[in-house]
PDB file of C-alpha atoms in Angstrom:
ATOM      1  CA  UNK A  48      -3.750 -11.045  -7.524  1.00 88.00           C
ATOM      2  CA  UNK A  49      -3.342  -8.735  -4.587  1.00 93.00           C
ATOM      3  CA  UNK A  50      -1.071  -9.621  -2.044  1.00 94.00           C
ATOM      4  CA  UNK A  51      -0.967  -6.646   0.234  1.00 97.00           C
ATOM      5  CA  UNK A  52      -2.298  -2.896   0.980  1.00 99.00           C
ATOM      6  CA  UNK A  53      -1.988   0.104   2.900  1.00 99.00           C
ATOM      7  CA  UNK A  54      -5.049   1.501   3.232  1.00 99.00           C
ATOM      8  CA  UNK A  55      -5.485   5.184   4.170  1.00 99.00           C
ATOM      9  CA  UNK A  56      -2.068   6.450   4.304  1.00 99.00           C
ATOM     10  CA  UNK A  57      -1.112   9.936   4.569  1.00 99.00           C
ATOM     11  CA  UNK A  58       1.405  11.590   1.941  1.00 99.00           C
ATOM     12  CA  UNK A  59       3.990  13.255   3.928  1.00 99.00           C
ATOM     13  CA  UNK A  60       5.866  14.816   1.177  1.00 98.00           C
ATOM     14  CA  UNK A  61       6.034  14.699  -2.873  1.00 97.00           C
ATOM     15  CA  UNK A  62       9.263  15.624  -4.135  1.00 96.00           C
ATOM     16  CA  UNK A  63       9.311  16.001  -7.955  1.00 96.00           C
ATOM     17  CA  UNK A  64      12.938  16.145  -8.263  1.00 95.00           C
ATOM     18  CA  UNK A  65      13.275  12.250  -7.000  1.00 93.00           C
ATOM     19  CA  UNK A  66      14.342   9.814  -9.032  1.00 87.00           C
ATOM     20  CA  UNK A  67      10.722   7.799  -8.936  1.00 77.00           C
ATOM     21  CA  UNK A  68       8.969   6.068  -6.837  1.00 94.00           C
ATOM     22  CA  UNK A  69       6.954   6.055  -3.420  1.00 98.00           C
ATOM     23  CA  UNK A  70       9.065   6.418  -0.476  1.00 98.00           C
ATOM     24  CA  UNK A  71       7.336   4.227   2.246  1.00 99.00           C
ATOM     25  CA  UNK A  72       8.168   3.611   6.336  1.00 99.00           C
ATOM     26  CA  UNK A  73       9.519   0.473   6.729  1.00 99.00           C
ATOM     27  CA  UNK A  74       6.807   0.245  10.216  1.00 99.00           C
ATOM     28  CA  UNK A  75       4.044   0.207   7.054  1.00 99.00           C
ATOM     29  CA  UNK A  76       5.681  -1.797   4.421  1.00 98.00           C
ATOM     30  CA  UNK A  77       6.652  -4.863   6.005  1.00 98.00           C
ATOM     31  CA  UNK A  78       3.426  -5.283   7.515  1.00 98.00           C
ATOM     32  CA  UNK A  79       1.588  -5.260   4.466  1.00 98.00           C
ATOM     33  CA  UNK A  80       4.084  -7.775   2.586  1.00 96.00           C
ATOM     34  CA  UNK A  81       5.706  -5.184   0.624  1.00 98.00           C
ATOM     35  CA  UNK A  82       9.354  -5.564  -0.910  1.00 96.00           C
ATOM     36  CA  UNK A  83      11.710  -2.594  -2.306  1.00 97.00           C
ATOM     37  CA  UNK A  84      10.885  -2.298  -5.765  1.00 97.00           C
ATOM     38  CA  UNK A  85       7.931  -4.059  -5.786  1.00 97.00           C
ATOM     39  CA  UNK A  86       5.333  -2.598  -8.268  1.00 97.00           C
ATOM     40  CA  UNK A  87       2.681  -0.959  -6.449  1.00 98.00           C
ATOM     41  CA  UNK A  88      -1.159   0.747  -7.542  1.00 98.00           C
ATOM     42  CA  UNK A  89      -1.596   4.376  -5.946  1.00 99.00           C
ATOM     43  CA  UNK A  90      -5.142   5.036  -5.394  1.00 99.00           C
ATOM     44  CA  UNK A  91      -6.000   9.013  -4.147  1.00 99.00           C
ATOM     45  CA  UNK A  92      -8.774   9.239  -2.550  1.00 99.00           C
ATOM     46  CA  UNK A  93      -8.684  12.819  -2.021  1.00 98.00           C
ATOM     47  CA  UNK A  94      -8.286  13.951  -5.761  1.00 98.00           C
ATOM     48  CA  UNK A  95      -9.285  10.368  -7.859  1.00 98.00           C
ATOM     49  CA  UNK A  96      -6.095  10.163  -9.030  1.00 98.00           C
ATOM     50  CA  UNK A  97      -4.137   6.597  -9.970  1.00 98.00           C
ATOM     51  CA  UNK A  98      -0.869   5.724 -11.225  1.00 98.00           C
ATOM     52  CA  UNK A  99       1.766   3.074 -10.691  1.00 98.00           C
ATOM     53  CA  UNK A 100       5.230   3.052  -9.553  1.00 97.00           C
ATOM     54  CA  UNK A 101       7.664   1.357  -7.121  1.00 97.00           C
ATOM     55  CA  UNK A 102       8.198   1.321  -3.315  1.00 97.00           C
ATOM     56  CA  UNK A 103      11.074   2.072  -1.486  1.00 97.00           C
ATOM     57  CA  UNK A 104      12.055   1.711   1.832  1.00 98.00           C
ATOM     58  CA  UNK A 105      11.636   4.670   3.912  1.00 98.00           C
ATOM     59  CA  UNK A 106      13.471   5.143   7.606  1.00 98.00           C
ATOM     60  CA  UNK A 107      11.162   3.069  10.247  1.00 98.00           C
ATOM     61  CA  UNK A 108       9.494   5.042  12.378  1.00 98.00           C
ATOM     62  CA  UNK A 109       9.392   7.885  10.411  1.00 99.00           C
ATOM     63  CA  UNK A 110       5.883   7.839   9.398  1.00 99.00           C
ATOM     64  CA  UNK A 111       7.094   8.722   5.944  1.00 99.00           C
ATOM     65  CA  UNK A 112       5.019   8.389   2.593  1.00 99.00           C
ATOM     66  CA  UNK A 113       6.941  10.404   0.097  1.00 98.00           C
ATOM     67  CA  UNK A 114       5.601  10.534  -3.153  1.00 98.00           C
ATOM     68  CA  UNK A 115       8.570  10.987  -5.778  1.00 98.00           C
ATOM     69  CA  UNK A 116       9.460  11.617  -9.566  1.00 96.00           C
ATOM     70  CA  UNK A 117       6.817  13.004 -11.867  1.00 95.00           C
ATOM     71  CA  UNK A 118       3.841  11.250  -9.598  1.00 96.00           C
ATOM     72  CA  UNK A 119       4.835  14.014  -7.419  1.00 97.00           C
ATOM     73  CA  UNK A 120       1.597  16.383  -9.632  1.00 97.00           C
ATOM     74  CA  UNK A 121      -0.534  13.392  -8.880  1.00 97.00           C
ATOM     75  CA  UNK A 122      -0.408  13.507  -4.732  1.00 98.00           C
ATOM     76  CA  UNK A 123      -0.208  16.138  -2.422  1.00 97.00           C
ATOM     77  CA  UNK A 124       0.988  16.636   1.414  1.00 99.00           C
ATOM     78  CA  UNK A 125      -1.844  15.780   3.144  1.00 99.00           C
ATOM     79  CA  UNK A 126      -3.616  13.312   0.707  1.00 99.00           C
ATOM     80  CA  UNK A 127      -5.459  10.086   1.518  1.00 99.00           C
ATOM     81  CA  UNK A 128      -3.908   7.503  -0.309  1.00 99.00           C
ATOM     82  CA  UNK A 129      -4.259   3.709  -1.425  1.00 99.00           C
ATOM     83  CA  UNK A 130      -1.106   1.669  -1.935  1.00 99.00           C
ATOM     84  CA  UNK A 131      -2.004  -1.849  -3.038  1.00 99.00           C
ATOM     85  CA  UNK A 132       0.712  -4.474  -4.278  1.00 97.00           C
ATOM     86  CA  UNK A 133      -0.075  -7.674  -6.647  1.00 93.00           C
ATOM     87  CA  UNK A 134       1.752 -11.190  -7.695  1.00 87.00           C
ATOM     88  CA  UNK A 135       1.245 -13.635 -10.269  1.00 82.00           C
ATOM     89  CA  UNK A 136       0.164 -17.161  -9.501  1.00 71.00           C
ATOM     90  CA  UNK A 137      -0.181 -20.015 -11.607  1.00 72.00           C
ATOM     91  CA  UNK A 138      -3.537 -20.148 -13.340  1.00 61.00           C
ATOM     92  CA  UNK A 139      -6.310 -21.508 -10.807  1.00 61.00           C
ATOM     93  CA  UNK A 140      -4.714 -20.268  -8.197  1.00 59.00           C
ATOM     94  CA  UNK A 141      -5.237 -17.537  -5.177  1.00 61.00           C
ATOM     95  CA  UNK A 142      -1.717 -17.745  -3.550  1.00 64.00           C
ATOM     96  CA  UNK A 143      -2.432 -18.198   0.240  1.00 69.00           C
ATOM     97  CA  UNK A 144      -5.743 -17.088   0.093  1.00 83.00           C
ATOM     98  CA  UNK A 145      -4.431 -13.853   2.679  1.00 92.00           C
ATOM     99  CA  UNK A 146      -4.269 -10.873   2.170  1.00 96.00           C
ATOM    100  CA  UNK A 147      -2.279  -8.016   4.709  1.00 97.00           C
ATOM    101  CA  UNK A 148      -4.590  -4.929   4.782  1.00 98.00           C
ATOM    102  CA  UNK A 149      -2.527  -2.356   6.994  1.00 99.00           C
ATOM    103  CA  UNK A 150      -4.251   0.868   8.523  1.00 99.00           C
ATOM    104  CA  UNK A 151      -2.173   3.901   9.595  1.00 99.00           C
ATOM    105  CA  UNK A 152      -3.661   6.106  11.948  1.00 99.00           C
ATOM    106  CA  UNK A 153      -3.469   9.722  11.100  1.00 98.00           C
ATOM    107  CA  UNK A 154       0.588   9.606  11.644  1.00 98.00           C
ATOM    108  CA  UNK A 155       1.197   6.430   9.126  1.00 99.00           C
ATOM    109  CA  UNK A 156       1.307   4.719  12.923  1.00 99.00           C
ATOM    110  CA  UNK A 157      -0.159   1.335  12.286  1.00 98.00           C
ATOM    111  CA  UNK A 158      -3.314   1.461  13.781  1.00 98.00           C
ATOM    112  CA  UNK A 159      -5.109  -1.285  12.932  1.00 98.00           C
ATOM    113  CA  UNK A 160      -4.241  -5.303  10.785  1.00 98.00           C
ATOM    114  CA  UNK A 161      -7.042  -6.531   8.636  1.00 98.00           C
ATOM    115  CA  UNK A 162      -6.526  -9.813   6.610  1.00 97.00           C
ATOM    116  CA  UNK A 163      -8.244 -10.025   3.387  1.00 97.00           C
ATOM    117  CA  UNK A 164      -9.376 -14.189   3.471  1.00 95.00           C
ATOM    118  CA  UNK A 165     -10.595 -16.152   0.641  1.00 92.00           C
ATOM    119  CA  UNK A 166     -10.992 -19.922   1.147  1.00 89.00           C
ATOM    120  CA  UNK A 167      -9.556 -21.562  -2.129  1.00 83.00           C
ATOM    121  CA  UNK A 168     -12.586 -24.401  -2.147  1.00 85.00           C
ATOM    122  CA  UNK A 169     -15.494 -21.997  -2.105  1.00 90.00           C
ATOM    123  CA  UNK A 170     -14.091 -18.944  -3.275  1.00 88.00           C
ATOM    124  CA  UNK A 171     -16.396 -17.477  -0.097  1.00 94.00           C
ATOM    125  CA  UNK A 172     -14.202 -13.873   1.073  1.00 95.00           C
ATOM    126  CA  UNK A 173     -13.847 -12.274   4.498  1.00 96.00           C
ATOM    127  CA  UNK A 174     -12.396  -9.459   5.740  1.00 98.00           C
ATOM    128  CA  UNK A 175     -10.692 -10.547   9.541  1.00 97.00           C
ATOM    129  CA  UNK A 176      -9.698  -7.951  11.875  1.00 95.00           C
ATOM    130  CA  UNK A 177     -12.842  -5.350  11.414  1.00 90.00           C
ATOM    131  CA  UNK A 178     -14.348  -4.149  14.591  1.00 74.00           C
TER     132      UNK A 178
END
């Protein structure tokens, strides 16, 4: 189940020679619900491309979205990307039925909340927060 995304970030830097992983501001991640070493789905938008890795915290502020490791070839500076995070729940379950949707501005400023909303009775979803 997804429990939190960034939606529209730009990569700052890919550094092949990391250890792994996708550096992310701090400003971003805790917004969205992420946790260090959570699992996370990197969608491109610019090139297609999507692979899956860990986050990391990156200095707050910074604006940072560092691609790292061998997913470095996948992303470039400059790239529109997806970063979504999921959970397991018990079966029949949606969690808390809210989702964080964070949207950086062109800096990885947070620009924008959105709250993915699904009521657990009908199953109806929403998207809160769109102008």
């Amino acid at each position: 189940m997804l429990v939190g995304k960034i939606h529209r970030a730009t990569v700052t830097e890919a550094d092949v020679e990391y250890v792994g992983s996708i550096t992310i501001d701090l400003d971003l991640m805790e917004p969205a619900g992420f946790l260090p070493l959570q699992e996370v789905e990197i969608w491109d938008v610019t090139n297609g491309a999507r692979f899956t890795t860990y986050c990391l915290p990156g200095e707050r502020g910074s604006g940072m979205v560092r691609i790292n490791g061998a997913a470095a070839h996948l992303a470039q500076v400059g790239d529109k990307v997806i970063i979504a995070a999921y959970g397991m729940f018990e079966s029949g379950s949606i969690g808390t039925g809210s989702v964080p949707v964070v949207v950086p501005d062109e800096n990885n400023k947070l620009e924008k909340m959105l709250m993915y909303k699904v009521d657990p009775k009908t199953l109806e979803f929403r998207i809160e927060g769109l102008d």
